[in-house]
Each structure stands twice: as C-alpha cells, then as structure tokens.
PDB file of C-alpha atoms in Angstrom:
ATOM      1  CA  UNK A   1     129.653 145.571  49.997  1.00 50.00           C
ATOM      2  CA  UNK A   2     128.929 148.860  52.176  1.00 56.00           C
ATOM      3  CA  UNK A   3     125.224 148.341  51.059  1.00 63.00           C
ATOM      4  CA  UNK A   4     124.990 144.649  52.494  1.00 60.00           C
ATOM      5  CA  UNK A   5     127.538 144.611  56.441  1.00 59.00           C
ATOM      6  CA  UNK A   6     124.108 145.568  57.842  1.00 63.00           C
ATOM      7  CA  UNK A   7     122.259 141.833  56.935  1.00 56.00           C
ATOM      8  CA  UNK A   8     125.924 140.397  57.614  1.00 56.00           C
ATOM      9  CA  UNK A   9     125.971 141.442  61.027  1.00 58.00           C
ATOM     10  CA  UNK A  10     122.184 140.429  61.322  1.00 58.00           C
ATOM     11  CA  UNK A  11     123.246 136.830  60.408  1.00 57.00           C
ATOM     12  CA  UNK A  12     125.856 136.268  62.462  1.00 62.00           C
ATOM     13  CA  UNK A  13     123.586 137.136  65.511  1.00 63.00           C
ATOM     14  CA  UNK A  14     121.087 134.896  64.211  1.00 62.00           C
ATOM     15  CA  UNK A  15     123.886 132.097  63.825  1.00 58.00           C
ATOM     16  CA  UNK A  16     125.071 132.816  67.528  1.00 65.00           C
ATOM     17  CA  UNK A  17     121.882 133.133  68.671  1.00 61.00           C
ATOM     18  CA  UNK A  18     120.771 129.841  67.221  1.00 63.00           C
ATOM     19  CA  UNK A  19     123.864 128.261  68.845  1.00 58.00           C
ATOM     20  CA  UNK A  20     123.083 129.878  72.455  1.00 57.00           C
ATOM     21  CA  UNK A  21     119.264 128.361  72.418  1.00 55.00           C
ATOM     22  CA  UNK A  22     120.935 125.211  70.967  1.00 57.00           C
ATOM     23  CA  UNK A  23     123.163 124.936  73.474  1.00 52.00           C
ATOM     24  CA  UNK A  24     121.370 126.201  76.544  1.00 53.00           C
ATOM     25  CA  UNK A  25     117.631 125.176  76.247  1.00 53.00           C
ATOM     26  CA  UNK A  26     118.038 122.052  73.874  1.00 50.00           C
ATOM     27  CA  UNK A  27     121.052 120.398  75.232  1.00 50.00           C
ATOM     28  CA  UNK A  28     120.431 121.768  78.415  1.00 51.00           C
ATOM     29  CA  UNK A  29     124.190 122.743  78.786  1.00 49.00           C
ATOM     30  CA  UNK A  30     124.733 125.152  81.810  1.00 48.00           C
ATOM     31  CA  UNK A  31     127.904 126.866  82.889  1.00 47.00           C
ATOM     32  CA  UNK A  32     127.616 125.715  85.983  1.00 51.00           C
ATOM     33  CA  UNK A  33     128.228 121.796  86.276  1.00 57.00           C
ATOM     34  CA  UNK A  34     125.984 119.028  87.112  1.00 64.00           C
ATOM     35  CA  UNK A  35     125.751 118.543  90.761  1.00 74.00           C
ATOM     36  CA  UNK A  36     127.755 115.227  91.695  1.00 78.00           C
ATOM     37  CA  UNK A  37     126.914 113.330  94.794  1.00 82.00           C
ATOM     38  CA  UNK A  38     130.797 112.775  96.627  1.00 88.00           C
ATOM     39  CA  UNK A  39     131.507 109.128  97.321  1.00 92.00           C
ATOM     40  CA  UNK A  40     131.402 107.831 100.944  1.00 93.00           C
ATOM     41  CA  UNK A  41     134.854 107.177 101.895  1.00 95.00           C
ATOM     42  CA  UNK A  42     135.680 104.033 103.845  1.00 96.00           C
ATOM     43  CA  UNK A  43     139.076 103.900 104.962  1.00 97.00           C
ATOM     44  CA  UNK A  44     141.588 102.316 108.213  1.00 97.00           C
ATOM     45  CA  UNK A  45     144.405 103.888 108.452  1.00 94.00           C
ATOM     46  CA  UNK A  46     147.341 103.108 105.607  1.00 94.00           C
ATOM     47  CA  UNK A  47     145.538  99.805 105.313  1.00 95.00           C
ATOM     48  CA  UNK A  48     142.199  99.954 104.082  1.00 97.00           C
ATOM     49  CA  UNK A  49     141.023 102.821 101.388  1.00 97.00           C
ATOM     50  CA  UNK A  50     137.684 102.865  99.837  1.00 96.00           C
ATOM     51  CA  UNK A  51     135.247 104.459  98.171  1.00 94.00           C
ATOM     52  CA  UNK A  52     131.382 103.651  97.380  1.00 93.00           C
ATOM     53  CA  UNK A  53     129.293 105.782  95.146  1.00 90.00           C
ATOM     54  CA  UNK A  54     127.419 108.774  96.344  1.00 86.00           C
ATOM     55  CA  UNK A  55     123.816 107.318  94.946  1.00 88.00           C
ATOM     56  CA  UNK A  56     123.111 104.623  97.667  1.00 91.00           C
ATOM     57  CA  UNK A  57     119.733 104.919  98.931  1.00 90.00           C
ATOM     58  CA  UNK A  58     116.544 106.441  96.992  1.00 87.00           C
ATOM     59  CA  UNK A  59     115.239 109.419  99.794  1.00 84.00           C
ATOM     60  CA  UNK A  60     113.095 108.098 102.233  1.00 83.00           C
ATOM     61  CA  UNK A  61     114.171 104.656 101.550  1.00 86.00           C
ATOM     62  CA  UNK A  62     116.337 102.059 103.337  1.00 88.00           C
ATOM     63  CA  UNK A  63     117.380  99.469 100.278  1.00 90.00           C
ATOM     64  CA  UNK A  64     121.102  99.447  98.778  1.00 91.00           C
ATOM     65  CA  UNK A  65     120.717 100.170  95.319  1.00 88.00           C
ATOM     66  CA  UNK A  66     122.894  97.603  92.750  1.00 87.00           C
ATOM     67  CA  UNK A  67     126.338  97.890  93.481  1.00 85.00           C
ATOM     68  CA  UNK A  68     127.562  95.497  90.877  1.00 81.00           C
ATOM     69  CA  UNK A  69     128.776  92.542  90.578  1.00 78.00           C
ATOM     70  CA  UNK A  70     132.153  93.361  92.635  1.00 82.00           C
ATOM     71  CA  UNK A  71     131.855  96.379  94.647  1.00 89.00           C
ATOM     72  CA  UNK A  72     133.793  98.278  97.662  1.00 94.00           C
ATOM     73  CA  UNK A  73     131.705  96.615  99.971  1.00 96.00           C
ATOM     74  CA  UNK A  74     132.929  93.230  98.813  1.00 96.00           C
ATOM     75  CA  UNK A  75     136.359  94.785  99.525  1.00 96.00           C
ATOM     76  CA  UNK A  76     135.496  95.463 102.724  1.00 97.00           C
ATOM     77  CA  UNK A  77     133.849  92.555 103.393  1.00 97.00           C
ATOM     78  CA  UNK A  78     137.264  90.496 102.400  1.00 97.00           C
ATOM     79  CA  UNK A  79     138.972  92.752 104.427  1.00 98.00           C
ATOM     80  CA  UNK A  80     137.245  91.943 107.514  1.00 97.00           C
ATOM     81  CA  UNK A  81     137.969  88.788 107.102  1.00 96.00           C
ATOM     82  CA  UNK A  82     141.133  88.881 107.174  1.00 96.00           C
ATOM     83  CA  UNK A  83     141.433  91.075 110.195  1.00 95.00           C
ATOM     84  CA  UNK A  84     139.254  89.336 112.713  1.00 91.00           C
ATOM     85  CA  UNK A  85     140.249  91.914 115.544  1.00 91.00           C
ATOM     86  CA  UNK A  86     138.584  94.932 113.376  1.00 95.00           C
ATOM     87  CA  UNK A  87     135.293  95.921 114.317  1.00 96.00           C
ATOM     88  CA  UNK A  88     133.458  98.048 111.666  1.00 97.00           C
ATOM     89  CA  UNK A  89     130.919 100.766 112.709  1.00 97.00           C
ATOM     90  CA  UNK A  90     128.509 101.965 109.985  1.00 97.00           C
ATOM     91  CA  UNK A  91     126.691 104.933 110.743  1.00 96.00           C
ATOM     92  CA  UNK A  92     123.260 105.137 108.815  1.00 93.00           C
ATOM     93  CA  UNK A  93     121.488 108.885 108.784  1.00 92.00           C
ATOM     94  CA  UNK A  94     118.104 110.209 108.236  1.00 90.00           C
ATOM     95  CA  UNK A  95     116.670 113.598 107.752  1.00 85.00           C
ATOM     96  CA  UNK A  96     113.524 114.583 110.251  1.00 82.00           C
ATOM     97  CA  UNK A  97     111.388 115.305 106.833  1.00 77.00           C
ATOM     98  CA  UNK A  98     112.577 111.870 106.031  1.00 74.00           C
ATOM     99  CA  UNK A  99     111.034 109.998 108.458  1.00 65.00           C
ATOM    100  CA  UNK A 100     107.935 112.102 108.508  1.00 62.00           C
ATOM    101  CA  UNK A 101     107.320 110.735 105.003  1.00 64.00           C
ATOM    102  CA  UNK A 102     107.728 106.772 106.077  1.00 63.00           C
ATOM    103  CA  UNK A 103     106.496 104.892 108.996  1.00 59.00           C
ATOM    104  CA  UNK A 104     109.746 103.497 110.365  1.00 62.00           C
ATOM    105  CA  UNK A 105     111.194 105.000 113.271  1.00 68.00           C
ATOM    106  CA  UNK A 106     114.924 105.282 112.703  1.00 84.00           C
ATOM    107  CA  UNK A 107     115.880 105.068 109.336  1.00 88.00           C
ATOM    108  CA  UNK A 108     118.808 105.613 109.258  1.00 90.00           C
ATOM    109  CA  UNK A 109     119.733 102.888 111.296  1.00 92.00           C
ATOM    110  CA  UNK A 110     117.751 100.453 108.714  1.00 92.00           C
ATOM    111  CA  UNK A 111     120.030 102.306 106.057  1.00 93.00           C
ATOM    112  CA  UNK A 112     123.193 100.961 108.162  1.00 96.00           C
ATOM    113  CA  UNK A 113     121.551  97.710 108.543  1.00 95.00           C
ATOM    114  CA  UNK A 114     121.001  97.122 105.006  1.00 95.00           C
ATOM    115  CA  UNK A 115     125.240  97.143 104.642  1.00 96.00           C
ATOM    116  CA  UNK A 116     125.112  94.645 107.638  1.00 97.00           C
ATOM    117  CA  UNK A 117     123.360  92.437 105.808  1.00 96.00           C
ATOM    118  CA  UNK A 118     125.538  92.743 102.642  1.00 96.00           C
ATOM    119  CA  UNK A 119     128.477  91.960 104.540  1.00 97.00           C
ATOM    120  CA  UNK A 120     126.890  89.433 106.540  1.00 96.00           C
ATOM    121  CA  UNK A 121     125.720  87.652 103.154  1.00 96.00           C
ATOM    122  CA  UNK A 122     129.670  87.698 102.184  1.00 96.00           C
ATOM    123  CA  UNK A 123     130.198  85.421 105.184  1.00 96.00           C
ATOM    124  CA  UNK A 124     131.993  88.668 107.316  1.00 96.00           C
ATOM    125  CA  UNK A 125     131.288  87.455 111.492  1.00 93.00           C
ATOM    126  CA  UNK A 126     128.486  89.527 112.980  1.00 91.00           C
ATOM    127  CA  UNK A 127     130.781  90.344 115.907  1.00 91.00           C
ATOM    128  CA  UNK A 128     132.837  92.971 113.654  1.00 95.00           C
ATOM    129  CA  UNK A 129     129.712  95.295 112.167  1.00 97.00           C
ATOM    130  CA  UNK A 130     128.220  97.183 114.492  1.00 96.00           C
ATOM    131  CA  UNK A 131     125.493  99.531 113.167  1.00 96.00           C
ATOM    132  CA  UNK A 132     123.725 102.728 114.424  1.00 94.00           C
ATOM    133  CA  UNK A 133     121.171 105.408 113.531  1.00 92.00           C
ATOM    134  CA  UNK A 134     121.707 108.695 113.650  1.00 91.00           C
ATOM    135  CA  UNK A 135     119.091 111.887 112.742  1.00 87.00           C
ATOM    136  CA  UNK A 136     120.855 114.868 110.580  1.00 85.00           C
ATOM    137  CA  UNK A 137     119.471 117.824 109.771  1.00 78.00           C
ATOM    138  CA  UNK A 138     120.253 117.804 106.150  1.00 74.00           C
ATOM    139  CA  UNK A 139     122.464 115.941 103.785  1.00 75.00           C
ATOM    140  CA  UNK A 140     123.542 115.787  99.992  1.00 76.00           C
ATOM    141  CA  UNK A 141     120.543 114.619  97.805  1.00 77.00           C
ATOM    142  CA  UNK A 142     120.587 114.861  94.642  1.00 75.00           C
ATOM    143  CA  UNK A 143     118.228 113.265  91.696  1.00 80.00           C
ATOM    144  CA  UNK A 144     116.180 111.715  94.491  1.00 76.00           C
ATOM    145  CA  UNK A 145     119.851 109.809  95.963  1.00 80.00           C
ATOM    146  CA  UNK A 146     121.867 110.176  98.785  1.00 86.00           C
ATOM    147  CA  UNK A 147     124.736 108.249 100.412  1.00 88.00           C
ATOM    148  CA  UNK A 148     123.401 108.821 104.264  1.00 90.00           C
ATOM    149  CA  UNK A 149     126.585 106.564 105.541  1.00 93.00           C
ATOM    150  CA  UNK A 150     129.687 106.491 107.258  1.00 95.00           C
ATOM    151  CA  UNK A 151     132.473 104.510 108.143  1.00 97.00           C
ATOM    152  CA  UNK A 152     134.743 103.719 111.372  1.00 97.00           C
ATOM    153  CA  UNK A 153     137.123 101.029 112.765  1.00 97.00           C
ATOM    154  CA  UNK A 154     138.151 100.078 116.224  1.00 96.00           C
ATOM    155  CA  UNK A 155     139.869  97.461 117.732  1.00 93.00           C
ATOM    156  CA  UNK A 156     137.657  94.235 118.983  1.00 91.00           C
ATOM    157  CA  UNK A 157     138.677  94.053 122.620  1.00 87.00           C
ATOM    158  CA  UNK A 158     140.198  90.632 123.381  1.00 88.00           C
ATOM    159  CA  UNK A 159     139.018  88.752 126.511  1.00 92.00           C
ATOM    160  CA  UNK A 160     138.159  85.595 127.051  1.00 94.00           C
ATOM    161  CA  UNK A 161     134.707  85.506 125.795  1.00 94.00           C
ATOM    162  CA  UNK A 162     136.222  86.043 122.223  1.00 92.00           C
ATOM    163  CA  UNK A 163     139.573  83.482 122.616  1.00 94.00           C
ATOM    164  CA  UNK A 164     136.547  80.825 123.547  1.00 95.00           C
ATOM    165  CA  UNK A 165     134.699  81.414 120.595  1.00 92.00           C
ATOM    166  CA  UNK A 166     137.656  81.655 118.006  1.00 91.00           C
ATOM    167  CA  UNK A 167     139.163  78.417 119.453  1.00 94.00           C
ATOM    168  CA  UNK A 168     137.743  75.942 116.879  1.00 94.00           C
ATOM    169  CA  UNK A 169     137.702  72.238 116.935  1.00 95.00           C
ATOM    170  CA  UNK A 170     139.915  70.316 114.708  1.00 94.00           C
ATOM    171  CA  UNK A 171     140.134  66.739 115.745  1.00 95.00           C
ATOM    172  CA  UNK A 172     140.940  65.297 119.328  1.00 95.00           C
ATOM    173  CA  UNK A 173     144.473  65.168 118.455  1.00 94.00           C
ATOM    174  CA  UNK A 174     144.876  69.097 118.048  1.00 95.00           C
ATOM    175  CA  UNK A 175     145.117  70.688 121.231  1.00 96.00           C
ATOM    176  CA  UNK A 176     142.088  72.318 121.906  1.00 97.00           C
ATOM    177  CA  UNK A 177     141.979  75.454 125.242  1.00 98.00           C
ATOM    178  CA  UNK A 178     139.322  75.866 127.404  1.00 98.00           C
ATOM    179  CA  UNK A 179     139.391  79.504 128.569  1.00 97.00           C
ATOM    180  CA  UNK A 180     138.282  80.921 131.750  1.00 95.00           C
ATOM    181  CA  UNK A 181     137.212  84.539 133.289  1.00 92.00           C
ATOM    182  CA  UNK A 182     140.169  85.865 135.901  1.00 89.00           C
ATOM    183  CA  UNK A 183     140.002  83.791 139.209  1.00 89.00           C
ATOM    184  CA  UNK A 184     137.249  81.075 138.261  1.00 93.00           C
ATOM    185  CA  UNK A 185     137.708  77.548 137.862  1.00 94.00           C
ATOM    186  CA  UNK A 186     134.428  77.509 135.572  1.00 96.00           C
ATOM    187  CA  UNK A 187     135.185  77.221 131.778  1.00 97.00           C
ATOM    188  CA  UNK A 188     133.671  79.844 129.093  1.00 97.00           C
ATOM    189  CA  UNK A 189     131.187  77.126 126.986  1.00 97.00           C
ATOM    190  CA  UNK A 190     131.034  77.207 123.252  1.00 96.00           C
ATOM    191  CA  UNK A 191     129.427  74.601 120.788  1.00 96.00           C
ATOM    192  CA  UNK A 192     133.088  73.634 119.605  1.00 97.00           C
ATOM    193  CA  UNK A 193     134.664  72.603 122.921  1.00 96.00           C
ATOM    194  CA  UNK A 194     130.951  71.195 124.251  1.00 97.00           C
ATOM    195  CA  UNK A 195     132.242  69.282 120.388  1.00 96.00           C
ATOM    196  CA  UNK A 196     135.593  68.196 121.623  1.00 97.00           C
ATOM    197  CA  UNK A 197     134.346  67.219 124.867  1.00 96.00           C
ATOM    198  CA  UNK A 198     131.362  64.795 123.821  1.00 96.00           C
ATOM    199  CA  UNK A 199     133.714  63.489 121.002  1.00 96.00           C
ATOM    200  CA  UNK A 200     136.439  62.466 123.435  1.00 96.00           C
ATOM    201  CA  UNK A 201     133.944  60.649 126.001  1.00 96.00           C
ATOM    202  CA  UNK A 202     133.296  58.461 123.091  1.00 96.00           C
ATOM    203  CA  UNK A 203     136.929  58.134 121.653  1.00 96.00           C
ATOM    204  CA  UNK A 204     137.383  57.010 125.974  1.00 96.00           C
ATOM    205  CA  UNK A 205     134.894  54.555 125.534  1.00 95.00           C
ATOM    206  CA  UNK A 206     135.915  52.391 123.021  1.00 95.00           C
ATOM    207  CA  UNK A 207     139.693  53.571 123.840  1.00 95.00           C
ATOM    208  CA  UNK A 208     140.254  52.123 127.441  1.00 94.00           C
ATOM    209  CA  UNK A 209     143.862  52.531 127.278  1.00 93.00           C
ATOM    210  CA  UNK A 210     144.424  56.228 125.805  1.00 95.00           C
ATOM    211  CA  UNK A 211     144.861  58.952 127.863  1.00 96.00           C
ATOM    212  CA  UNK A 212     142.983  62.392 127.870  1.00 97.00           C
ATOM    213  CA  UNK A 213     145.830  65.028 129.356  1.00 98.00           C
ATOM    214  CA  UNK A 214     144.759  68.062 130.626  1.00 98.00           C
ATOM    215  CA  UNK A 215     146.774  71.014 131.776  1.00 98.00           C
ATOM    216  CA  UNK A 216     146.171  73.937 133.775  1.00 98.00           C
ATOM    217  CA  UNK A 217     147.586  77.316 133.089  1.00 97.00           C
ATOM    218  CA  UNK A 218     147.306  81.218 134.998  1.00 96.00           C
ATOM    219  CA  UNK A 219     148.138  84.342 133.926  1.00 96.00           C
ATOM    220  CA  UNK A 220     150.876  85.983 136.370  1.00 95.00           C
ATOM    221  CA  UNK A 221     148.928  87.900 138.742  1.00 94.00           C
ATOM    222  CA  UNK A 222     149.048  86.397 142.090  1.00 94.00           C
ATOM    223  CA  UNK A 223     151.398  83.898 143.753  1.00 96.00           C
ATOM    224  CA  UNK A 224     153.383  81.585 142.239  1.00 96.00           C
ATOM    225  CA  UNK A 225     152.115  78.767 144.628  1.00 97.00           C
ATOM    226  CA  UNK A 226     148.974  80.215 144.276  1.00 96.00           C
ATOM    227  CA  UNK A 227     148.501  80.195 140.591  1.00 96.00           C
ATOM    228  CA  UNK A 228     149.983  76.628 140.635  1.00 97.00           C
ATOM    229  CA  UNK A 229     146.642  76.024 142.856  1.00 97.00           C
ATOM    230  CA  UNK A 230     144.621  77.563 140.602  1.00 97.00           C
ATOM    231  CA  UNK A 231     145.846  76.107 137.250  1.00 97.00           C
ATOM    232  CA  UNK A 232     144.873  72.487 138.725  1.00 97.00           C
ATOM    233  CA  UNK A 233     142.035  73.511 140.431  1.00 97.00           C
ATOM    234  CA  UNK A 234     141.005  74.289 136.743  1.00 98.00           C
ATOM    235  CA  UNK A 235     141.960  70.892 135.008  1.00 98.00           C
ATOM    236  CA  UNK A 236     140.382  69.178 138.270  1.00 97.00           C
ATOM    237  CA  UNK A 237     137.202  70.357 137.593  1.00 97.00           C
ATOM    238  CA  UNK A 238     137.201  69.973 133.945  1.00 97.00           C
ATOM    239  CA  UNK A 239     138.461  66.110 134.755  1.00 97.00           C
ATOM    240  CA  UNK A 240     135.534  65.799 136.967  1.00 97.00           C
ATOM    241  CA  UNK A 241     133.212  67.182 134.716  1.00 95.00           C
ATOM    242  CA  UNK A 242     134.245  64.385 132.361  1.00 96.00           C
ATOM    243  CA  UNK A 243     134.271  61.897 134.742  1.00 96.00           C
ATOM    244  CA  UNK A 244     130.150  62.490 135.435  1.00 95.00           C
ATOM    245  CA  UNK A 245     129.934  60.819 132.121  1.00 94.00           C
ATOM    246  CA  UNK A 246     131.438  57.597 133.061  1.00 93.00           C
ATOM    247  CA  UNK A 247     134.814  57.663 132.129  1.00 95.00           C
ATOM    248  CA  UNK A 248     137.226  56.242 134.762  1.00 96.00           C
ATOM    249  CA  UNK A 249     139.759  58.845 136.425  1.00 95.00           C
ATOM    250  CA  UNK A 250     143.460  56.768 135.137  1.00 95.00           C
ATOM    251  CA  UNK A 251     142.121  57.694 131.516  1.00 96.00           C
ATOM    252  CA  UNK A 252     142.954  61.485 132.417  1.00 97.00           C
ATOM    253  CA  UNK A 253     146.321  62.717 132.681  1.00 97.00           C
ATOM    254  CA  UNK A 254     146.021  66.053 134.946  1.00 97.00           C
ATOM    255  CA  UNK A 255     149.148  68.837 134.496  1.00 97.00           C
ATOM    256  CA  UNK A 256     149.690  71.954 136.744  1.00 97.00           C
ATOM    257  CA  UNK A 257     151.573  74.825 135.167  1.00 97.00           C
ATOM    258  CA  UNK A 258     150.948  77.875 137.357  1.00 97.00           C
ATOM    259  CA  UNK A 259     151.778  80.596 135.338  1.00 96.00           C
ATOM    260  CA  UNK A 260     154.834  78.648 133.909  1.00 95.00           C
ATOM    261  CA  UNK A 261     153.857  78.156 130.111  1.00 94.00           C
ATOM    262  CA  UNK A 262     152.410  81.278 129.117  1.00 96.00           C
ATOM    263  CA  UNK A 263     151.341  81.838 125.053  1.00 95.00           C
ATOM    264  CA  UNK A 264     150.921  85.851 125.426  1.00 94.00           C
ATOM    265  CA  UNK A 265     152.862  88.218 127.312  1.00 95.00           C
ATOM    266  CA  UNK A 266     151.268  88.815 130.695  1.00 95.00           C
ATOM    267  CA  UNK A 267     152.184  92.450 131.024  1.00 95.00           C
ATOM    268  CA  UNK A 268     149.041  93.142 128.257  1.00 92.00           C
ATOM    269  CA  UNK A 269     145.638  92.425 129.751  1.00 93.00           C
ATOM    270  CA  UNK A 270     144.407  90.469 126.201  1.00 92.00           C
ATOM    271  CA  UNK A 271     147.684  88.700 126.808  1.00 94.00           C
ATOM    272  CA  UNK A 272     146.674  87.849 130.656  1.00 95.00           C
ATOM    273  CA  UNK A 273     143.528  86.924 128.963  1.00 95.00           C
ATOM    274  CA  UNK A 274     145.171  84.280 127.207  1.00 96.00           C
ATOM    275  CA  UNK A 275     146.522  82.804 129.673  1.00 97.00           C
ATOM    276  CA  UNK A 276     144.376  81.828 131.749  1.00 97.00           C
ATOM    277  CA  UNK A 277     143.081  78.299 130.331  1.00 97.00           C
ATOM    278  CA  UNK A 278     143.098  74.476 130.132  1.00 98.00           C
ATOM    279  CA  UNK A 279     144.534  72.462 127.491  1.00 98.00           C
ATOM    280  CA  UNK A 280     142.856  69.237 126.385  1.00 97.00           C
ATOM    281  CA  UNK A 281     144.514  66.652 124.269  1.00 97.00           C
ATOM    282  CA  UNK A 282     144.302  62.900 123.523  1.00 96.00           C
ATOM    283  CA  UNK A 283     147.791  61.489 123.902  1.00 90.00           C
ATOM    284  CA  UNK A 284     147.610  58.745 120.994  1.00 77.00           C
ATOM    285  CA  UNK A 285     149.627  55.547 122.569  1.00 72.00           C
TER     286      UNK A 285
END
C-alpha cells in the first residue's frame, strides 16, 4: 500500500483537475455571477408598483423588444385609465457613443416614445404620457440590452380646458356644461358640445313646443350681483348663439345662478374652475 499513495494522490489531482476544467472552461461556471440587468421600476406612491425587465431596447436601438402577451406596461396602461388626473412622464436615455453610431438625433427620446405608443395602442388618452429625451453618460448594458427608462407621475392640472374636453355627450336629455375661462362670456369649444348643440337645433325644429333651458353659473370671486351678471351674460350669449340658427327665442328657457349652485368647492382653484359654466338641457314636456 506504501508502494502505491504516490499514483493515489496523482489520481485524485487528475480527478479534481478534470472537474475544475469541467466546470470552469466547459460549463463556463464562474464564481462570480452572471451580470443581471435590474428591472426599471415604475411605481406612484402606495398605489401603483411595477416592474419591467431590464432587457428593453437592443444598444443603439429605439424598438421595445416582446414584452408578452400581458406585461407591466399593460398594467400601467389600465391604470391610467382609471386615474384620468395622472399624468405619466417617461424618461427615455441615450449614451453620446450611442447616437454617434445611428443617425437620429435624440434617441432616447424615440426610446420613450416607443412606450407612448404602447400605451397609446391600449387606448390610454395622450394627455397623460408625456415623454422626454435625455443624454447619460453611461448606463447598464449588458448582452447588447439595456433598459434606458424611467418613470414619474404628477397630477394633471384641472382647468377648464380639461373639464371641456372630459364633458362628453350623452343624449339631449343629460345635462351637458359648457365651461368657460375666468371672466369671459365665450365658451371653451369641443366636438361633443359643438354635438349637443347641432343635435338640439334639430330636436327644436321638429319640436316647436319643447324648451331648451340654459343656466348660468360663477365661481365666487367677485360680487354677488356681479356674478349674477355674469352667469346670464353667459347663457345669453350661448342662447343667441343658438338663435343665429333659426330657432325662435320662447324655445329657450334662460336661468341666472350667480355663484349660487356651485358643484366644487370654490376655495380650490380646479374647484373655481368648475364653476364657472352653462348648463344645457332639453326639458322633455
């Protein structure tokens, strides 16, 4: 046994030499680990937490890769639906080697787009994505991917622009509001109300005996007398705008409320915003 330790020894380094190439030059098995692209972390507060994989764009390039068939983003996009008054700002970046290698001038800003569209696709309002481009010096690539994104959320200011455009048509018997910037007696136009309005000339027409009402409303600031001006001053010319299209003036009902009736608290200004507006309905006899 004495005469023989000497070729045991030399085969067990053989064995665990074997094992060491097997492991380290076959299988390619390092001590270190595989470097991981971290996820891009989209998230609102308590309410919203997500996270898309690290491996969105090839380098140099501006398409999404595949996703699936049910990814964050379609999260995200339900999520914006529900919350109308989020706006979502997607940040797209781009190294300066980057766009030496490509002929578009801000790439990272067609990398932000290129979410945009995805949640556009899923039906998400254009008004609540805003996108921008952004150079960085470096960022994680790795295996020819990169994530080159971020995510914020702020709050969509309210003003009237925005309460006309969210004030759909339903049917002339629905209560429709016209709104109107601070002091003016000139209605914010949108294709639903320019709807309503064209649809109850007609109803008029053939109606001679119903009645359009339309009522007048101010925020608080001012007078009381002096809103109470103001709010019919507002249904007067919306009347008379109606009126240039033929239908007689005892087919109108015209209300002045002042600042009597309001639907949002006047000490907030998107709640002054509200305010200030005209109601049209068709009071069914």
């Amino acid at each position: 046994m004495s005469r023989l330790w000497p070729w045991w020894v030399v085969l067990g380094m053989w064995v665990t030499g074997s094992v060491l190439v097997h492991l380290f030059y076959i299988k390619r098995i390092r001590f270190s680990a595989e470097p991981v692209l971290p996820p891009v972390r989209i998230v609102d507060g308590a309410q919203l937490r997500l996270r898309l994989p690290g491996n969105l764009f090839h380098q140099g390039e501006s398409r999404l890769r595949s996703l699936g068939n049910r990814s964050a983003l379609d999260t995200l996009a339900d999520y914006l639906k529900r919350n109308p008054r989020r706006l979502l700002i997607v940040t797209g970046y781009h190294t300066p080697a980057e766009s030496s290698q490509t002929l578009t001038g801000n790439l990272g800003a067609l990398r932000a787009q290129a979410v945009q569209d995805y949640l556009l696709d899923a039906t998400v309002p254009d008004e609540q994505v805003q996108i921008r481009g952004q150079r960085a010096e470096s960022f994680p690539v790795v295996h020819d991917s990169t994530s080159a994104l971020s995510f914020a959320f702020a709050p969509i200011r309210i003003d009237a622009d925005w309460l006309a455009r969210h004030q759909y048509y339903v049917d002339l018997v629905h209560p429709l509001q016209l709104y109107f910037p601070t002091g003016s007696t000139e209605y914010i136009h949108t294709p639903d109300n320019e709807r309503f309005a064209h649809e109850a000339v007609a109803y008029l027409r053939i109606h001679p005996r119903e009645r359009l009402r339309i009522t007048g409303h101010t925020d608080s600031v001012g007078t009381v007398a002096g809103n109470l001006r103001l709010s019919r001053a507002r249904a007067v010319a919306v009347r008379d705008q109606l009126v240039k299209q033929g239908i007689p003036n005892r087919q109108f009902t015209v209300v002045a409320m002042g600042d009597k009736n309001p639907i949002a608290p006047n000490a907030l200004p998107e709640g002054r915003e509200a305010n200030r507006r005209v109601t049209l309905v068709v009071d069914q006899r």
